[in-house]
PDB file of C-alpha atoms and ligand atoms in Angstrom:
ATOM      1  CA  MET A  17     -11.783 -49.509  53.121  1.00 80.00           C
ATOM      2  CA  LYS A  18      -9.003 -47.752  51.234  1.00 89.00           C
ATOM      3  CA  ILE A  19      -7.339 -49.287  48.192  1.00 93.00           C
ATOM      4  CA  LEU A  20      -4.349 -47.885  46.334  1.00 96.00           C
ATOM      5  CA  ILE A  21      -4.704 -47.903  42.542  1.00 96.00           C
ATOM      6  CA  ALA A  22      -1.098 -48.430  41.545  1.00 95.00           C
ATOM      7  CA  THR A  23      -0.819 -46.418  38.367  1.00 91.00           C
ATOM      8  CA  THR A  24       0.489 -43.041  37.278  1.00 86.00           C
ATOM      9  CA  ASN A  25      -1.308 -43.249  33.928  1.00 89.00           C
ATOM     10  CA  LYS A  26      -4.064 -40.617  34.099  1.00 89.00           C
ATOM     11  CA  GLY A  27      -6.238 -42.336  31.481  1.00 88.00           C
ATOM     12  CA  LYS A  28      -6.124 -45.646  33.341  1.00 90.00           C
ATOM     13  CA  LEU A  29      -6.752 -43.986  36.699  1.00 92.00           C
ATOM     14  CA  ARG A  30      -9.837 -42.155  35.407  1.00 91.00           C
ATOM     15  CA  GLU A  31     -11.263 -45.452  34.127  1.00 91.00           C
ATOM     16  CA  PHE A  32     -10.465 -47.348  37.350  1.00 92.00           C
ATOM     17  CA  LYS A  33     -12.093 -44.687  39.544  1.00 90.00           C
ATOM     18  CA  SER A  34     -15.243 -44.701  37.457  1.00 89.00           C
ATOM     19  CA  LEU A  35     -15.420 -48.531  37.342  1.00 89.00           C
ATOM     20  CA  LEU A  36     -14.770 -48.948  41.079  1.00 88.00           C
ATOM     21  CA  SER A  37     -17.231 -46.228  42.124  1.00 85.00           C
ATOM     22  CA  GLN A  38     -19.930 -48.918  42.156  1.00 79.00           C
ATOM     23  CA  ILE A  39     -18.540 -50.549  45.289  1.00 80.00           C
ATOM     24  CA  ASN A  40     -18.014 -48.903  48.617  1.00 80.00           C
ATOM     25  CA  ILE A  41     -14.270 -48.399  48.681  1.00 83.00           C
ATOM     26  CA  GLU A  42     -12.146 -45.295  48.790  1.00 88.00           C
ATOM     27  CA  THR A  43      -9.471 -45.206  46.120  1.00 91.00           C
ATOM     28  CA  LEU A  44      -6.068 -43.561  46.398  1.00 93.00           C
ATOM     29  CA  SER A  45      -3.616 -43.167  43.555  1.00 94.00           C
ATOM     30  CA  LEU A  46       0.185 -43.111  43.468  1.00 94.00           C
ATOM     31  CA  ASP A  47      -0.013 -39.310  43.185  1.00 92.00           C
ATOM     32  CA  ASN A  48      -1.505 -39.251  46.724  1.00 91.00           C
ATOM     33  CA  MET A  49       1.566 -40.973  48.159  1.00 94.00           C
ATOM     34  CA  LYS A  50       4.364 -38.734  49.426  1.00 93.00           C
ATOM     35  CA  GLU A  51       7.212 -41.217  49.152  1.00 95.00           C
ATOM     36  CA  LYS A  52       7.711 -42.581  45.650  1.00 93.00           C
ATOM     37  CA  ILE A  53       9.093 -45.948  44.585  1.00 94.00           C
ATOM     38  CA  GLU A  54       9.869 -47.275  41.114  1.00 92.00           C
ATOM     39  CA  VAL A  55       8.760 -50.800  40.222  1.00 95.00           C
ATOM     40  CA  GLU A  56      10.458 -52.100  37.106  1.00 93.00           C
ATOM     41  CA  GLU A  57       8.058 -53.874  34.723  1.00 91.00           C
ATOM     42  CA  ASP A  58      10.470 -56.544  33.537  1.00 94.00           C
ATOM     43  CA  GLY A  59       8.119 -59.542  33.431  1.00 95.00           C
ATOM     44  CA  LYS A  60       7.411 -61.634  30.325  1.00 96.00           C
ATOM     45  CA  THR A  61       3.637 -61.650  30.896  1.00 98.00           C
ATOM     46  CA  PHE A  62       0.982 -59.146  31.940  1.00 98.00           C
ATOM     47  CA  LEU A  63       0.271 -61.288  35.011  1.00 98.00           C
ATOM     48  CA  GLU A  64       3.905 -61.351  36.164  1.00 98.00           C
ATOM     49  CA  ASN A  65       4.102 -57.547  35.912  1.00 97.00           C
ATOM     50  CA  ALA A  66       0.756 -56.932  37.601  1.00 97.00           C
ATOM     51  CA  ILE A  67       1.586 -59.257  40.529  1.00 97.00           C
ATOM     52  CA  LYS A  68       5.007 -57.648  40.952  1.00 97.00           C
ATOM     53  CA  LYS A  69       3.520 -54.141  41.040  1.00 96.00           C
ATOM     54  CA  ALA A  70       0.705 -55.128  43.421  1.00 97.00           C
ATOM     55  CA  LYS A  71       3.023 -56.893  45.896  1.00 96.00           C
ATOM     56  CA  GLU A  72       5.761 -54.248  45.922  1.00 96.00           C
ATOM     57  CA  TYR A  73       3.376 -51.314  46.378  1.00 96.00           C
ATOM     58  CA  ALA A  74       1.309 -53.175  49.018  1.00 96.00           C
ATOM     59  CA  SER A  75       4.355 -53.990  51.105  1.00 94.00           C
ATOM     60  CA  PHE A  76       5.936 -50.523  50.728  1.00 96.00           C
ATOM     61  CA  TYR A  77       2.791 -48.498  51.527  1.00 95.00           C
ATOM     62  CA  ASN A  78       1.201 -51.124  53.801  1.00 94.00           C
ATOM     63  CA  ILE A  79      -2.204 -50.789  52.161  1.00 94.00           C
ATOM     64  CA  PRO A  80      -4.229 -53.094  49.842  1.00 95.00           C
ATOM     65  CA  VAL A  81      -3.421 -52.459  46.187  1.00 96.00           C
ATOM     66  CA  ILE A  82      -5.044 -52.922  42.810  1.00 96.00           C
ATOM     67  CA  ALA A  83      -2.428 -53.049  40.043  1.00 97.00           C
ATOM     68  CA  GLU A  84      -2.903 -53.632  36.358  1.00 97.00           C
ATOM     69  CA  ASP A  85      -0.726 -54.512  33.444  1.00 97.00           C
ATOM     70  CA  ALA A  86      -2.362 -53.968  30.099  1.00 97.00           C
ATOM     71  CA  GLY A  87      -1.462 -53.749  26.467  1.00 98.00           C
ATOM     72  CA  LEU A  88      -2.282 -54.336  22.855  1.00 98.00           C
ATOM     73  CA  GLU A  89      -1.573 -57.618  21.025  1.00 98.00           C
ATOM     74  CA  VAL A  90      -1.471 -57.456  17.224  1.00 98.00           C
ATOM     75  CA  GLU A  91      -1.851 -60.803  15.433  1.00 98.00           C
ATOM     76  CA  ALA A  92       0.294 -59.952  12.385  1.00 98.00           C
ATOM     77  CA  LEU A  93       3.120 -58.747  14.650  1.00 98.00           C
ATOM     78  CA  ASN A  94       3.450 -61.961  16.646  1.00 98.00           C
ATOM     79  CA  ASN A  95       1.340 -60.389  19.409  1.00 98.00           C
ATOM     80  CA  TYR A  96       3.669 -57.397  19.785  1.00 98.00           C
ATOM     81  CA  PRO A  97       3.617 -54.778  21.329  1.00 98.00           C
ATOM     82  CA  GLY A  98       2.157 -56.892  24.212  1.00 98.00           C
ATOM     83  CA  VAL A  99       3.966 -56.257  27.487  1.00 97.00           C
ATOM     84  CA  TYR A 100       6.048 -53.608  25.688  1.00 97.00           C
ATOM     85  CA  SER A 101       2.977 -51.517  24.762  1.00 97.00           C
ATOM     86  CA  ALA A 102       3.919 -48.463  26.834  1.00 95.00           C
ATOM     87  CA  ARG A 103       7.439 -48.218  25.361  1.00 96.00           C
ATOM     88  CA  PHE A 104       6.941 -49.889  21.970  1.00 98.00           C
ATOM     89  CA  TYR A 105       8.469 -46.887  20.118  1.00 98.00           C
ATOM     90  CA  ASP A 106      11.797 -47.544  21.845  1.00 97.00           C
ATOM     91  CA  ILE A 107      12.271 -51.340  21.729  1.00 97.00           C
ATOM     92  CA  ASP A 108      14.449 -53.433  19.449  1.00 96.00           C
ATOM     93  CA  PHE A 109      11.618 -54.695  17.270  1.00 96.00           C
ATOM     94  CA  GLY A 110      10.821 -53.154  13.913  1.00 97.00           C
ATOM     95  CA  GLY A 111      13.165 -50.178  14.395  1.00 97.00           C
ATOM     96  CA  LYS A 112      12.876 -47.344  16.889  1.00 97.00           C
ATOM     97  CA  GLU A 113      10.578 -44.351  16.476  1.00 97.00           C
ATOM     98  CA  GLU A 114      11.481 -40.826  17.561  1.00 96.00           C
ATOM     99  CA  ILE A 115       9.177 -38.985  19.948  1.00 97.00           C
ATOM    100  CA  VAL A 116       7.902 -35.873  18.185  1.00 96.00           C
ATOM    101  CA  THR A 117       5.019 -34.907  20.494  1.00 96.00           C
ATOM    102  CA  ASN A 118       4.530 -37.738  23.015  1.00 96.00           C
ATOM    103  CA  LYS A 119       5.092 -41.476  23.572  1.00 97.00           C
ATOM    104  CA  ASP A 120       1.530 -42.492  22.618  1.00 97.00           C
ATOM    105  CA  GLU A 121       1.925 -40.800  19.257  1.00 97.00           C
ATOM    106  CA  ALA A 122       5.323 -42.430  18.630  1.00 98.00           C
ATOM    107  CA  ASN A 123       3.909 -45.881  19.569  1.00 98.00           C
ATOM    108  CA  ILE A 124       1.001 -45.418  17.155  1.00 98.00           C
ATOM    109  CA  LYS A 125       3.268 -44.220  14.358  1.00 98.00           C
ATOM    110  CA  LYS A 126       5.493 -47.280  14.719  1.00 98.00           C
ATOM    111  CA  LEU A 127       2.568 -49.706  14.814  1.00 98.00           C
ATOM    112  CA  LEU A 128       0.998 -48.206  11.677  1.00 98.00           C
ATOM    113  CA  ARG A 129       4.366 -48.341   9.907  1.00 98.00           C
ATOM    114  CA  LEU A 130       4.814 -52.038  10.755  1.00 98.00           C
ATOM    115  CA  LEU A 131       1.302 -52.855   9.518  1.00 98.00           C
ATOM    116  CA  GLU A 132       1.699 -51.019   6.195  1.00 97.00           C
ATOM    117  CA  GLY A 133       0.627 -53.335   3.360  1.00 95.00           C
ATOM    118  CA  LYS A 134      -0.629 -56.060   5.733  1.00 96.00           C
ATOM    119  CA  ASN A 135      -4.197 -57.317   5.310  1.00 96.00           C
ATOM    120  CA  ASN A 136      -4.447 -58.909   8.732  1.00 98.00           C
ATOM    121  CA  ARG A 137      -5.067 -56.029  11.147  1.00 98.00           C
ATOM    122  CA  LYS A 138      -6.672 -58.110  13.917  1.00 98.00           C
ATOM    123  CA  ALA A 139      -5.743 -57.119  17.464  1.00 98.00           C
ATOM    124  CA  ARG A 140      -6.901 -57.343  21.047  1.00 98.00           C
ATOM    125  CA  PHE A 141      -6.455 -55.293  24.176  1.00 98.00           C
ATOM    126  CA  VAL A 142      -5.618 -57.284  27.305  1.00 98.00           C
ATOM    127  CA  SER A 143      -6.010 -56.133  30.901  1.00 98.00           C
ATOM    128  CA  THR A 144      -4.714 -58.208  33.803  1.00 98.00           C
ATOM    129  CA  VAL A 145      -5.792 -56.832  37.151  1.00 98.00           C
ATOM    130  CA  VAL A 146      -4.417 -57.967  40.506  1.00 98.00           C
ATOM    131  CA  PHE A 147      -5.721 -57.182  43.978  1.00 96.00           C
ATOM    132  CA  TYR A 148      -3.199 -57.788  46.747  1.00 96.00           C
ATOM    133  CA  SER A 149      -3.805 -57.208  50.426  1.00 92.00           C
ATOM    134  CA  GLN A 150      -0.666 -56.724  52.454  1.00 76.00           C
ATOM    135  CA  LYS A 151      -1.673 -59.878  54.354  1.00 80.00           C
ATOM    136  CA  ASP A 152      -0.536 -62.346  51.691  1.00 81.00           C
ATOM    137  CA  PHE A 153      -3.911 -62.551  49.995  1.00 90.00           C
ATOM    138  CA  GLY A 154      -4.406 -61.934  46.306  1.00 94.00           C
ATOM    139  CA  LEU A 155      -6.912 -62.226  43.467  1.00 95.00           C
ATOM    140  CA  TRP A 156      -6.537 -61.690  39.740  1.00 97.00           C
ATOM    141  CA  THR A 157      -8.771 -61.392  36.697  1.00 98.00           C
ATOM    142  CA  GLU A 158      -8.309 -60.751  32.999  1.00 98.00           C
ATOM    143  CA  GLY A 159     -10.383 -59.003  30.341  1.00 98.00           C
ATOM    144  CA  TYR A 160     -10.065 -58.827  26.554  1.00 98.00           C
ATOM    145  CA  CYS A 161     -11.416 -56.508  23.900  1.00 98.00           C
ATOM    146  CA  TYR A 162     -11.150 -57.744  20.299  1.00 98.00           C
ATOM    147  CA  GLY A 163     -10.990 -55.549  17.242  1.00 98.00           C
ATOM    148  CA  GLU A 164      -8.755 -54.305  14.464  1.00 98.00           C
ATOM    149  CA  ILE A 165      -6.185 -51.604  13.801  1.00 98.00           C
ATOM    150  CA  ALA A 166      -7.403 -48.611  11.773  1.00 98.00           C
ATOM    151  CA  LYS A 167      -5.368 -47.223   8.854  1.00 97.00           C
ATOM    152  CA  GLU A 168      -4.958 -43.867  10.615  1.00 97.00           C
ATOM    153  CA  PRO A 169      -5.668 -42.377  14.068  1.00 98.00           C
ATOM    154  CA  ARG A 170      -9.166 -40.973  14.725  1.00 98.00           C
ATOM    155  CA  GLY A 171     -10.717 -39.399  17.833  1.00 98.00           C
ATOM    156  CA  ASN A 172      -9.409 -37.656  20.917  1.00 96.00           C
ATOM    157  CA  LYS A 173     -11.027 -39.509  23.813  1.00 96.00           C
ATOM    158  CA  GLY A 174      -9.321 -42.277  25.786  1.00 91.00           C
ATOM    159  CA  PHE A 175      -5.538 -42.701  25.721  1.00 95.00           C
ATOM    160  CA  GLY A 176      -2.701 -44.853  24.372  1.00 97.00           C
ATOM    161  CA  TYR A 177      -3.645 -46.839  21.280  1.00 98.00           C
ATOM    162  CA  ASP A 178      -7.360 -45.923  21.456  1.00 98.00           C
ATOM    163  CA  PRO A 179      -7.249 -43.694  18.315  1.00 98.00           C
ATOM    164  CA  ILE A 180      -6.244 -46.665  16.129  1.00 98.00           C
ATOM    165  CA  PHE A 181      -8.293 -49.461  17.735  1.00 98.00           C
ATOM    166  CA  ILE A 182     -11.695 -50.263  16.210  1.00 98.00           C
ATOM    167  CA  PRO A 183     -13.613 -52.609  18.532  1.00 98.00           C
ATOM    168  CA  GLU A 184     -15.434 -55.545  16.894  1.00 98.00           C
ATOM    169  CA  GLY A 185     -18.923 -54.512  15.722  1.00 98.00           C
ATOM    170  CA  TYR A 186     -18.051 -50.783  15.615  1.00 98.00           C
ATOM    171  CA  ASN A 187     -17.006 -48.442  12.826  1.00 97.00           C
ATOM    172  CA  LYS A 188     -15.548 -45.938  15.273  1.00 98.00           C
ATOM    173  CA  THR A 189     -12.230 -46.093  17.073  1.00 98.00           C
ATOM    174  CA  MET A 190     -12.043 -46.479  20.843  1.00 98.00           C
ATOM    175  CA  ALA A 191     -11.075 -42.769  20.967  1.00 98.00           C
ATOM    176  CA  GLU A 192     -14.350 -41.788  19.254  1.00 98.00           C
ATOM    177  CA  ILE A 193     -16.725 -43.453  21.721  1.00 98.00           C
ATOM    178  CA  SER A 194     -17.803 -42.074  25.105  1.00 96.00           C
ATOM    179  CA  PRO A 195     -15.901 -43.039  28.278  1.00 94.00           C
ATOM    180  CA  GLU A 196     -19.039 -44.866  29.545  1.00 93.00           C
ATOM    181  CA  GLU A 197     -19.250 -46.941  26.388  1.00 96.00           C
ATOM    182  CA  LYS A 198     -15.524 -47.691  26.473  1.00 96.00           C
ATOM    183  CA  ASN A 199     -15.881 -48.941  30.083  1.00 94.00           C
ATOM    184  CA  ARG A 200     -18.779 -51.148  29.006  1.00 95.00           C
ATOM    185  CA  ILE A 201     -16.839 -52.983  26.276  1.00 97.00           C
ATOM    186  CA  SER A 202     -13.188 -52.570  27.224  1.00 97.00           C
ATOM    187  CA  HIS A 203     -10.653 -55.121  28.432  1.00 98.00           C
ATOM    188  CA  ARG A 204     -10.277 -53.030  31.629  1.00 95.00           C
ATOM    189  CA  GLY A 205     -14.040 -52.784  32.213  1.00 95.00           C
ATOM    190  CA  LYS A 206     -14.391 -56.549  31.888  1.00 97.00           C
ATOM    191  CA  ALA A 207     -11.426 -57.343  34.145  1.00 97.00           C
ATOM    192  CA  VAL A 208     -12.463 -54.834  36.835  1.00 94.00           C
ATOM    193  CA  ARG A 209     -16.106 -56.020  36.897  1.00 93.00           C
ATOM    194  CA  LYS A 210     -14.898 -59.615  37.379  1.00 96.00           C
ATOM    195  CA  LEU A 211     -12.565 -58.443  40.140  1.00 94.00           C
ATOM    196  CA  MET A 212     -15.392 -56.579  41.908  1.00 91.00           C
ATOM    197  CA  GLU A 213     -17.521 -59.743  41.923  1.00 91.00           C
ATOM    198  CA  LYS A 214     -14.666 -61.661  43.558  1.00 92.00           C
ATOM    199  CA  LEU A 215     -13.857 -58.858  46.011  1.00 88.00           C
ATOM    200  CA  LYS A 216     -17.490 -58.565  47.141  1.00 84.00           C
ATOM    201  CA  LYS A 217     -17.303 -62.191  48.342  1.00 86.00           C
ATOM    202  CA  VAL A 218     -14.196 -61.717  50.455  1.00 82.00           C
ATOM    203  CA  LEU A 219     -14.208 -58.134  51.731  1.00 75.00           C
TER     204      LEU A 219
HETATM  205  P1  IMP B 320       1.172 -50.387  31.475  1.00 61.87           P
HETATM  206  O1  IMP B 320       1.019 -49.107  32.205  1.00 61.87           O
HETATM  207  O2  IMP B 320       2.497 -51.024  31.540  1.00 61.87           O
HETATM  208  O3  IMP B 320       0.046 -51.343  31.757  1.00 61.87           O
HETATM  209  O4  IMP B 320       1.109 -49.954  29.939  1.00 61.87           O
HETATM  210  C1  IMP B 320       0.008 -50.071  29.240  1.00 61.87           C
HETATM  211  C2  IMP B 320       0.187 -49.415  27.883  1.00 61.87           C
HETATM  212  O5  IMP B 320      -0.672 -50.144  26.999  1.00 61.87           O
HETATM  213  C3  IMP B 320      -0.313 -47.981  27.896  1.00 61.87           C
HETATM  214  O6  IMP B 320       0.726 -47.068  28.022  1.00 61.87           O
HETATM  215  C4  IMP B 320      -0.997 -47.871  26.547  1.00 61.87           C
HETATM  216  O7  IMP B 320      -0.056 -47.545  25.563  1.00 61.87           O
HETATM  217  C5  IMP B 320      -1.510 -49.282  26.278  1.00 61.87           C
HETATM  218  N1  IMP B 320      -2.904 -49.439  26.759  1.00 61.87           N
HETATM  219  C6  IMP B 320      -3.344 -50.137  27.840  1.00 61.87           C
HETATM  220  N2  IMP B 320      -4.668 -50.026  27.996  1.00 61.87           N
HETATM  221  C7  IMP B 320      -5.087 -49.224  26.991  1.00 61.87           C
HETATM  222  C8  IMP B 320      -6.360 -48.716  26.627  1.00 61.87           C
HETATM  223  O8  IMP B 320      -7.397 -48.933  27.283  1.00 61.87           O
HETATM  224  N3  IMP B 320      -6.371 -47.955  25.528  1.00 61.87           N
HETATM  225  C9  IMP B 320      -5.275 -47.674  24.793  1.00 61.87           C
HETATM  226  N4  IMP B 320      -4.060 -48.082  25.096  1.00 61.87           N
HETATM  227  C10 IMP B 320      -3.956 -48.869  26.197  1.00 61.87           C
END
């Protein structure tokens, strides 16, 4: 069986491929598809966005899809960046941040600026994963990874906010641990393992 992993984020794709390698499915990514479509992520929740992506890609490419919406929720910032995680640097909350090298770096810079002087640095990563077959059948799961925001970025593994996220029980950031260990404890690892259990029962 072939399933399209509906993401263009290379970090996410790498993690999905590794996590899904344990079941017998062939994965394709959006880069494998000749015709491109844009799906606007305008939902108010991770679930709304993930369902929208899964349904639109499944009906356009006529193939089962796994889509994910993920992000970082910071307690002291009213759970922002949340669904705005990918473009936090550019939204109307706490001032905009200029891109100097890349978006991830601008997002991190803004988050650290907004947390300056705050004692509460608690945060969690959320991953909402949706499987949608083009035959009107869907499943979804969610995974969380709790931790806190570091004072400065450390490490060069992973992607996104990994260099400033210290998982609970660790003194390293998510960008300082191996990809295998990240998959074991991450929001995405937890959500995908739950999804695989459900998929095994129906596929
Ligand atoms: P999405 O592609 O709309 O789901 O955007 C997710 C954004 O949240 C990414 O661009 C990252 O900034 C952030 N994010 C999601 N998962 C992770 C992760 O595992 N590590 C670090 N950042 C993440």
